[in-house]
Amino acid sequence: MAKPIMAKATAVWLVDNTTISFKQIADFVGMHELEVQGIADGDVAQGVKGFDPIANNQLTQEEIDEAQASPLHKLSLKFNAAAQGEEKRRGPRYTPLSKRQDRPASILWLVKFHPELSDGQISKLVGTTKPTIQAIRERTHWNISNIQPIDPVALGLCKQSELDAAVQKAAAKKAADGEVMSDDERRKLVSTEQSLGMDAEPKIPTAIEGLETFTLSGTDADDEDEDDASKGDYSDADSFFSLPDGGADDDEDDAKG
């Protein structure tokens, strides 16, 4: 239930100018009944000037008369169309002037790391226009060479919960369309809470990078055994200086010739 503006001052005026019960006034202004009784006794809201709800378009005289006639009647605010507020405006959100220069960097970040997001979703997240998003996607933006991708959450352009919701919605739409997601795309769908709770992946030192598949398991020993077998047994001089069969005869034939 909506409450009147300047509730305590309104209660002071109703206590001073009407015979409405403390319970009715308390329910109307959102205070405790004993607090309203304290206003009547002068113990509460001393020095507070009464605020006329009739003159300020919050109550009608007929409503007050009905409440005075029936202790069970509940006061209700007068309907005021101007106080209801205008309908929510559609379109990109408002971005403060101090942060508008950061929007291209956030758009580039979203396009690079979350390509599944539509232009409309990016537009709502960072408060930009679709032509700007398209120019950054196609790298035709006038300042594209100087733009560095920066997380829009870090820039304060949107909340992490809003970004997570947009990514999950885009993933659901992609799944409904029958498109298969890659492993990298699935990793991007992890929520902030889950990603913060994950263990950090071990990093390989730069000095040995590229050698992670190298192994020493038994290969050297096997090679040495094979080499020893091929070399043969040279434990005595005869075996070391042994010549092939028929070698002496060949030498004598060469000498005669």
mmCIF file of C-alpha atoms in Angstrom:
data_model
loop_
_atom_site.group_PDB
_atom_site.id
_atom_site.type_symbol
_atom_site.label_atom_id
_atom_site.label_comp_id
_atom_site.label_asym_id
_atom_site.label_seq_id
_atom_site.Cartn_x
_atom_site.Cartn_y
_atom_site.Cartn_z
ATOM 1 C CA MET A 1 0.000 0.000 0.000
ATOM 2 C CA ALA A 2 1.299 3.441 -0.934
ATOM 3 C CA LYS A 3 2.091 5.816 1.911
ATOM 4 C CA PRO A 4 1.649 9.598 1.965
ATOM 5 C CA ILE A 5 4.597 11.942 1.710
ATOM 6 C CA MET A 6 5.771 13.539 4.958
ATOM 7 C CA ALA A 7 4.051 10.789 6.922
ATOM 8 C CA LYS A 8 4.768 12.091 10.429
ATOM 9 C CA ALA A 9 3.651 15.639 9.576
ATOM 10 C CA THR A 10 0.486 14.219 7.993
ATOM 11 C CA ALA A 11 -0.194 12.224 11.162
ATOM 12 C CA VAL A 12 0.228 15.415 13.219
ATOM 13 C CA TRP A 13 -2.355 17.204 11.067
ATOM 14 C CA LEU A 14 -4.843 14.314 11.245
ATOM 15 C CA VAL A 15 -4.492 14.097 15.035
ATOM 16 C CA ASP A 16 -5.013 17.863 15.435
ATOM 17 C CA ASN A 17 -7.814 18.341 12.900
ATOM 18 C CA THR A 18 -9.870 15.137 12.833
ATOM 19 C CA THR A 19 -11.441 12.578 15.147
ATOM 20 C CA ILE A 20 -10.041 9.607 13.217
ATOM 21 C CA SER A 21 -8.800 6.830 15.509
ATOM 22 C CA PHE A 22 -5.118 6.328 16.197
ATOM 23 C CA LYS A 23 -5.284 2.904 14.538
ATOM 24 C CA GLN A 24 -6.671 4.364 11.308
ATOM 25 C CA ILE A 25 -4.049 7.104 11.212
ATOM 26 C CA ALA A 26 -1.251 4.635 11.993
ATOM 27 C CA ASP A 27 -2.325 2.329 9.159
ATOM 28 C CA PHE A 28 -2.542 5.243 6.737
ATOM 29 C CA VAL A 29 0.855 6.809 7.435
ATOM 30 C CA GLY A 30 2.748 3.582 8.184
ATOM 31 C CA MET A 31 3.464 4.252 11.847
ATOM 32 C CA HIS A 32 2.760 2.322 15.054
ATOM 33 C CA GLU A 33 -0.470 3.078 16.877
ATOM 34 C CA LEU A 34 1.391 3.945 20.089
ATOM 35 C CA GLU A 35 3.543 6.412 18.141
ATOM 36 C CA VAL A 36 0.412 8.175 16.902
ATOM 37 C CA GLN A 37 -0.889 8.223 20.476
ATOM 38 C CA GLY A 38 2.417 9.793 21.517
ATOM 39 C CA ILE A 39 1.811 12.546 18.947
ATOM 40 C CA ALA A 40 -1.572 13.202 20.546
ATOM 41 C CA ASP A 41 0.013 13.275 24.028
ATOM 42 C CA GLY A 42 2.771 15.648 22.866
ATOM 43 C CA ASP A 43 5.566 13.165 23.524
ATOM 44 C CA VAL A 44 6.329 12.514 19.853
ATOM 45 C CA ALA A 45 6.967 14.881 16.920
ATOM 46 C CA GLN A 46 7.319 17.948 19.061
ATOM 47 C CA GLY A 47 7.789 21.014 16.875
ATOM 48 C CA VAL A 48 6.639 19.209 13.731
ATOM 49 C CA LYS A 49 4.203 21.318 11.737
ATOM 50 C CA GLY A 50 1.141 19.505 10.445
ATOM 51 C CA PHE A 51 0.987 18.724 6.729
ATOM 52 C CA ASP A 52 -2.506 19.093 5.264
ATOM 53 C CA PRO A 53 -3.217 15.988 3.139
ATOM 54 C CA ILE A 54 -6.314 17.595 1.594
ATOM 55 C CA ALA A 55 -4.535 20.730 0.379
ATOM 56 C CA ASN A 56 -1.676 18.577 -0.905
ATOM 57 C CA ASN A 57 -3.950 16.295 -2.904
ATOM 58 C CA GLN A 58 -3.398 13.149 -0.806
ATOM 59 C CA LEU A 59 -6.849 12.796 0.784
ATOM 60 C CA THR A 60 -10.362 14.019 0.047
ATOM 61 C CA GLN A 61 -12.709 15.471 2.628
ATOM 62 C CA GLU A 62 -15.205 12.722 1.831
ATOM 63 C CA GLU A 63 -12.588 10.094 2.688
ATOM 64 C CA ILE A 64 -11.889 11.772 6.033
ATOM 65 C CA ASP A 65 -15.625 12.089 6.820
ATOM 66 C CA GLU A 66 -16.159 8.409 6.083
ATOM 67 C CA ALA A 67 -13.220 7.414 8.297
ATOM 68 C CA GLN A 68 -14.548 9.577 11.154
ATOM 69 C CA ALA A 69 -17.958 7.966 10.839
ATOM 70 C CA SER A 70 -16.644 4.374 10.780
ATOM 71 C CA PRO A 71 -13.652 3.269 12.892
ATOM 72 C CA LEU A 72 -13.286 0.226 10.628
ATOM 73 C CA HIS A 73 -12.806 2.309 7.489
ATOM 74 C CA LYS A 74 -9.252 2.361 6.140
ATOM 75 C CA LEU A 75 -7.963 5.588 4.660
ATOM 76 C CA SER A 76 -6.633 5.368 1.124
ATOM 77 C CA LEU A 77 -4.589 7.846 -0.831
ATOM 78 C CA LYS A 78 -6.331 9.922 -3.449
ATOM 79 C CA PHE A 79 -5.539 8.714 -6.943
ATOM 80 C CA ASN A 80 -3.220 11.138 -8.655
ATOM 81 C CA ALA A 81 -2.265 10.292 -12.227
ATOM 82 C CA ALA A 82 0.708 12.656 -12.119
ATOM 83 C CA ALA A 83 2.127 10.800 -9.126
ATOM 84 C CA GLN A 84 2.021 7.412 -10.821
ATOM 85 C CA GLY A 85 5.080 8.170 -12.943
ATOM 86 C CA GLU A 86 5.471 7.709 -16.661
ATOM 87 C CA GLU A 87 5.814 4.343 -18.326
ATOM 88 C CA LYS A 88 9.250 2.825 -18.486
ATOM 89 C CA ARG A 89 11.038 4.138 -21.507
ATOM 90 C CA ARG A 90 12.291 1.650 -24.031
ATOM 91 C CA GLY A 91 15.693 1.894 -25.596
ATOM 92 C CA PRO A 92 19.276 2.066 -24.407
ATOM 93 C CA ARG A 93 19.912 3.021 -20.811
ATOM 94 C CA TYR A 94 21.202 6.440 -19.886
ATOM 95 C CA THR A 95 24.969 6.608 -19.491
ATOM 96 C CA PRO A 96 26.570 9.503 -17.571
ATOM 97 C CA LEU A 97 28.720 11.855 -19.616
ATOM 98 C CA SER A 98 31.811 10.898 -17.629
ATOM 99 C CA LYS A 99 31.500 7.257 -18.747
ATOM 100 C CA ARG A 100 30.381 7.652 -22.348
ATOM 101 C CA GLN A 101 33.953 7.667 -23.608
ATOM 102 C CA ASP A 102 34.384 4.176 -22.111
ATOM 103 C CA ARG A 103 31.546 2.617 -24.073
ATOM 104 C CA PRO A 104 33.577 1.669 -27.206
ATOM 105 C CA ALA A 105 36.069 -0.236 -25.029
ATOM 106 C CA SER A 106 33.261 -2.150 -23.319
ATOM 107 C CA ILE A 107 31.549 -2.889 -26.638
ATOM 108 C CA LEU A 108 34.785 -4.304 -28.030
ATOM 109 C CA TRP A 109 35.148 -6.475 -24.910
ATOM 110 C CA LEU A 110 31.622 -7.840 -25.264
ATOM 111 C CA VAL A 111 32.020 -8.471 -28.993
ATOM 112 C CA LYS A 112 35.336 -10.253 -28.434
ATOM 113 C CA PHE A 113 34.525 -12.394 -25.417
ATOM 114 C CA HIS A 114 30.761 -12.836 -25.816
ATOM 115 C CA PRO A 115 30.023 -12.990 -29.543
ATOM 116 C CA GLU A 116 26.770 -14.785 -28.774
ATOM 117 C CA LEU A 117 25.255 -11.534 -27.449
ATOM 118 C CA SER A 118 23.004 -9.737 -29.891
ATOM 119 C CA ASP A 119 23.351 -6.051 -30.735
ATOM 120 C CA GLY A 120 20.172 -5.365 -28.787
ATOM 121 C CA GLN A 121 21.542 -7.012 -25.641
ATOM 122 C CA ILE A 122 24.825 -5.104 -25.861
ATOM 123 C CA SER A 123 22.892 -1.894 -26.431
ATOM 124 C CA LYS A 124 20.903 -2.417 -23.230
ATOM 125 C CA LEU A 125 23.961 -3.392 -21.202
ATOM 126 C CA VAL A 126 26.156 -0.386 -21.977
ATOM 127 C CA GLY A 127 23.633 2.159 -23.293
ATOM 128 C CA THR A 128 24.770 2.527 -26.882
ATOM 129 C CA THR A 129 23.341 2.343 -30.391
ATOM 130 C CA LYS A 130 23.344 -0.536 -32.857
ATOM 131 C CA PRO A 131 25.303 1.376 -35.565
ATOM 132 C CA THR A 132 28.138 1.883 -33.074
ATOM 133 C CA ILE A 133 28.133 -1.809 -32.183
ATOM 134 C CA GLN A 134 28.116 -2.784 -35.852
ATOM 135 C CA ALA A 135 31.027 -0.456 -36.597
ATOM 136 C CA ILE A 136 33.089 -2.037 -33.826
ATOM 137 C CA ARG A 137 32.140 -5.563 -34.940
ATOM 138 C CA GLU A 138 33.295 -4.789 -38.481
ATOM 139 C CA ARG A 139 36.287 -2.765 -37.213
ATOM 140 C CA THR A 140 35.189 0.294 -39.188
ATOM 141 C CA HIS A 141 34.906 2.536 -36.129
ATOM 142 C CA TRP A 142 36.838 5.781 -36.595
ATOM 143 C CA ASN A 143 38.942 5.125 -33.473
ATOM 144 C CA ILE A 144 39.190 1.335 -33.647
ATOM 145 C CA SER A 145 43.009 1.321 -33.650
ATOM 146 C CA ASN A 146 43.094 3.013 -30.237
ATOM 147 C CA ILE A 147 40.308 1.035 -28.535
ATOM 148 C CA GLN A 148 41.312 -1.600 -25.997
ATOM 149 C CA PRO A 149 38.703 -4.131 -24.741
ATOM 150 C CA ILE A 150 37.694 -3.475 -21.127
ATOM 151 C CA ASP A 151 35.092 -5.324 -19.046
ATOM 152 C CA PRO A 152 31.929 -3.135 -18.814
ATOM 153 C CA VAL A 153 31.440 -4.279 -15.213
ATOM 154 C CA ALA A 154 34.868 -2.909 -14.310
ATOM 155 C CA LEU A 155 33.930 0.371 -16.009
ATOM 156 C CA GLY A 156 30.682 0.588 -14.054
ATOM 157 C CA LEU A 157 28.504 0.533 -17.179
ATOM 158 C CA CYS A 158 26.501 -2.494 -16.032
ATOM 159 C CA LYS A 159 26.240 -4.952 -13.161
ATOM 160 C CA GLN A 160 27.778 -8.408 -13.198
ATOM 161 C CA SER A 161 24.339 -9.928 -12.584
ATOM 162 C CA GLU A 162 22.986 -8.133 -15.657
ATOM 163 C CA LEU A 163 25.851 -9.370 -17.799
ATOM 164 C CA ASP A 164 25.434 -12.952 -16.539
ATOM 165 C CA ALA A 165 21.698 -12.845 -17.229
ATOM 166 C CA ALA A 166 22.245 -11.571 -20.778
ATOM 167 C CA VAL A 167 24.850 -14.255 -21.499
ATOM 168 C CA GLN A 168 22.634 -17.028 -20.138
ATOM 169 C CA LYS A 169 19.708 -15.766 -22.202
ATOM 170 C CA ALA A 170 21.835 -15.687 -25.343
ATOM 171 C CA ALA A 171 23.058 -19.225 -24.633
ATOM 172 C CA ALA A 172 19.500 -20.485 -24.166
ATOM 173 C CA LYS A 173 18.451 -18.908 -27.454
ATOM 174 C CA LYS A 174 21.428 -20.421 -29.228
ATOM 175 C CA ALA A 175 20.598 -23.852 -27.828
ATOM 176 C CA ALA A 176 16.961 -23.479 -28.861
ATOM 177 C CA ASP A 177 18.081 -22.683 -32.406
ATOM 178 C CA GLY A 178 20.033 -25.940 -32.466
ATOM 179 C CA GLU A 179 23.507 -24.407 -32.661
ATOM 180 C CA VAL A 180 26.326 -26.372 -31.050
ATOM 181 C CA MET A 181 28.493 -24.418 -28.620
ATOM 182 C CA SER A 182 32.240 -24.819 -28.484
ATOM 183 C CA ASP A 183 34.135 -25.547 -25.273
ATOM 184 C CA ASP A 184 35.403 -21.965 -25.117
ATOM 185 C CA GLU A 185 31.864 -20.636 -25.359
ATOM 186 C CA ARG A 186 30.718 -22.943 -22.570
ATOM 187 C CA ARG A 187 33.494 -21.669 -20.304
ATOM 188 C CA LYS A 188 32.294 -18.111 -20.838
ATOM 189 C CA LEU A 189 28.858 -19.053 -19.489
ATOM 190 C CA VAL A 190 30.151 -19.818 -16.012
ATOM 191 C CA SER A 191 28.650 -17.390 -13.505
ATOM 192 C CA THR A 192 30.773 -15.005 -11.464
ATOM 193 C CA GLU A 193 30.278 -16.982 -8.250
ATOM 194 C CA GLN A 194 31.344 -20.232 -9.923
ATOM 195 C CA SER A 195 34.371 -18.709 -11.612
ATOM 196 C CA LEU A 196 35.569 -17.170 -8.349
ATOM 197 C CA GLY A 197 35.267 -20.544 -6.638
ATOM 198 C CA MET A 198 37.285 -22.425 -9.237
ATOM 199 C CA ASP A 199 40.880 -23.480 -8.562
ATOM 200 C CA ALA A 200 43.471 -21.619 -10.571
ATOM 201 C CA GLU A 201 44.956 -23.624 -13.431
ATOM 202 C CA PRO A 202 48.694 -24.416 -12.980
ATOM 203 C CA LYS A 203 50.882 -22.304 -15.226
ATOM 204 C CA ILE A 204 53.937 -23.719 -17.000
ATOM 205 C CA PRO A 205 57.155 -21.699 -16.521
ATOM 206 C CA THR A 206 58.226 -19.850 -19.635
ATOM 207 C CA ALA A 207 61.660 -21.517 -19.607
ATOM 208 C CA ILE A 208 60.187 -24.989 -20.232
ATOM 209 C CA GLU A 209 57.123 -23.981 -22.206
ATOM 210 C CA GLY A 210 56.572 -26.395 -25.081
ATOM 211 C CA LEU A 211 58.221 -29.317 -23.284
ATOM 212 C CA GLU A 212 55.132 -30.401 -21.366
ATOM 213 C CA THR A 213 54.781 -33.544 -23.537
ATOM 214 C CA PHE A 214 58.449 -34.558 -23.097
ATOM 215 C CA THR A 215 58.962 -37.692 -21.024
ATOM 216 C CA LEU A 216 61.967 -39.584 -19.683
ATOM 217 C CA SER A 217 60.139 -42.824 -18.894
ATOM 218 C CA GLY A 218 62.526 -45.653 -19.864
ATOM 219 C CA THR A 219 63.421 -44.466 -23.359
ATOM 220 C CA ASP A 220 67.113 -43.843 -22.704
ATOM 221 C CA ALA A 221 67.623 -47.205 -21.008
ATOM 222 C CA ASP A 222 65.984 -49.048 -23.880
ATOM 223 C CA ASP A 223 68.131 -47.230 -26.429
ATOM 224 C CA GLU A 224 71.289 -48.047 -24.519
ATOM 225 C CA ASP A 225 70.369 -51.737 -24.386
ATOM 226 C CA GLU A 226 69.791 -51.811 -28.131
ATOM 227 C CA ASP A 227 73.142 -50.094 -28.809
ATOM 228 C CA ASP A 228 75.033 -52.526 -26.595
ATOM 229 C CA ALA A 229 73.475 -55.484 -28.368
ATOM 230 C CA SER A 230 74.414 -54.114 -31.784
ATOM 231 C CA LYS A 231 78.012 -53.441 -30.747
ATOM 232 C CA GLY A 232 78.652 -57.052 -29.780
ATOM 233 C CA ASP A 233 81.003 -58.581 -27.223
ATOM 234 C CA TYR A 234 84.588 -57.270 -27.379
ATOM 235 C CA SER A 235 85.856 -58.655 -24.110
ATOM 236 C CA ASP A 236 89.007 -60.271 -25.725
ATOM 237 C CA ALA A 237 91.504 -59.174 -28.372
ATOM 238 C CA ASP A 238 90.629 -61.926 -30.866
ATOM 239 C CA SER A 239 87.034 -60.939 -31.024
ATOM 240 C CA PHE A 240 87.987 -57.260 -31.328
ATOM 241 C CA PHE A 241 90.449 -57.821 -34.237
ATOM 242 C CA SER A 242 88.491 -60.601 -35.946
ATOM 243 C CA LEU A 243 88.153 -60.163 -39.678
ATOM 244 C CA PRO A 244 85.316 -61.268 -41.916
ATOM 245 C CA ASP A 245 85.468 -64.781 -43.283
ATOM 246 C CA GLY A 246 87.698 -65.052 -46.363
ATOM 247 C CA GLY A 247 89.334 -61.762 -45.705
ATOM 248 C CA ALA A 248 92.921 -63.182 -45.838
ATOM 249 C CA ASP A 249 92.317 -64.971 -49.166
ATOM 250 C CA ASP A 250 91.012 -61.790 -50.730
ATOM 251 C CA ASP A 251 94.147 -59.911 -49.698
ATOM 252 C CA GLU A 252 96.445 -62.597 -51.230
ATOM 253 C CA ASP A 253 94.525 -62.524 -54.529
ATOM 254 C CA ASP A 254 94.883 -58.751 -54.647
ATOM 255 C CA ALA A 255 98.656 -59.072 -54.070
ATOM 256 C CA LYS A 256 99.081 -61.602 -56.890
ATOM 257 C CA GLY A 257 97.122 -59.514 -59.282
#
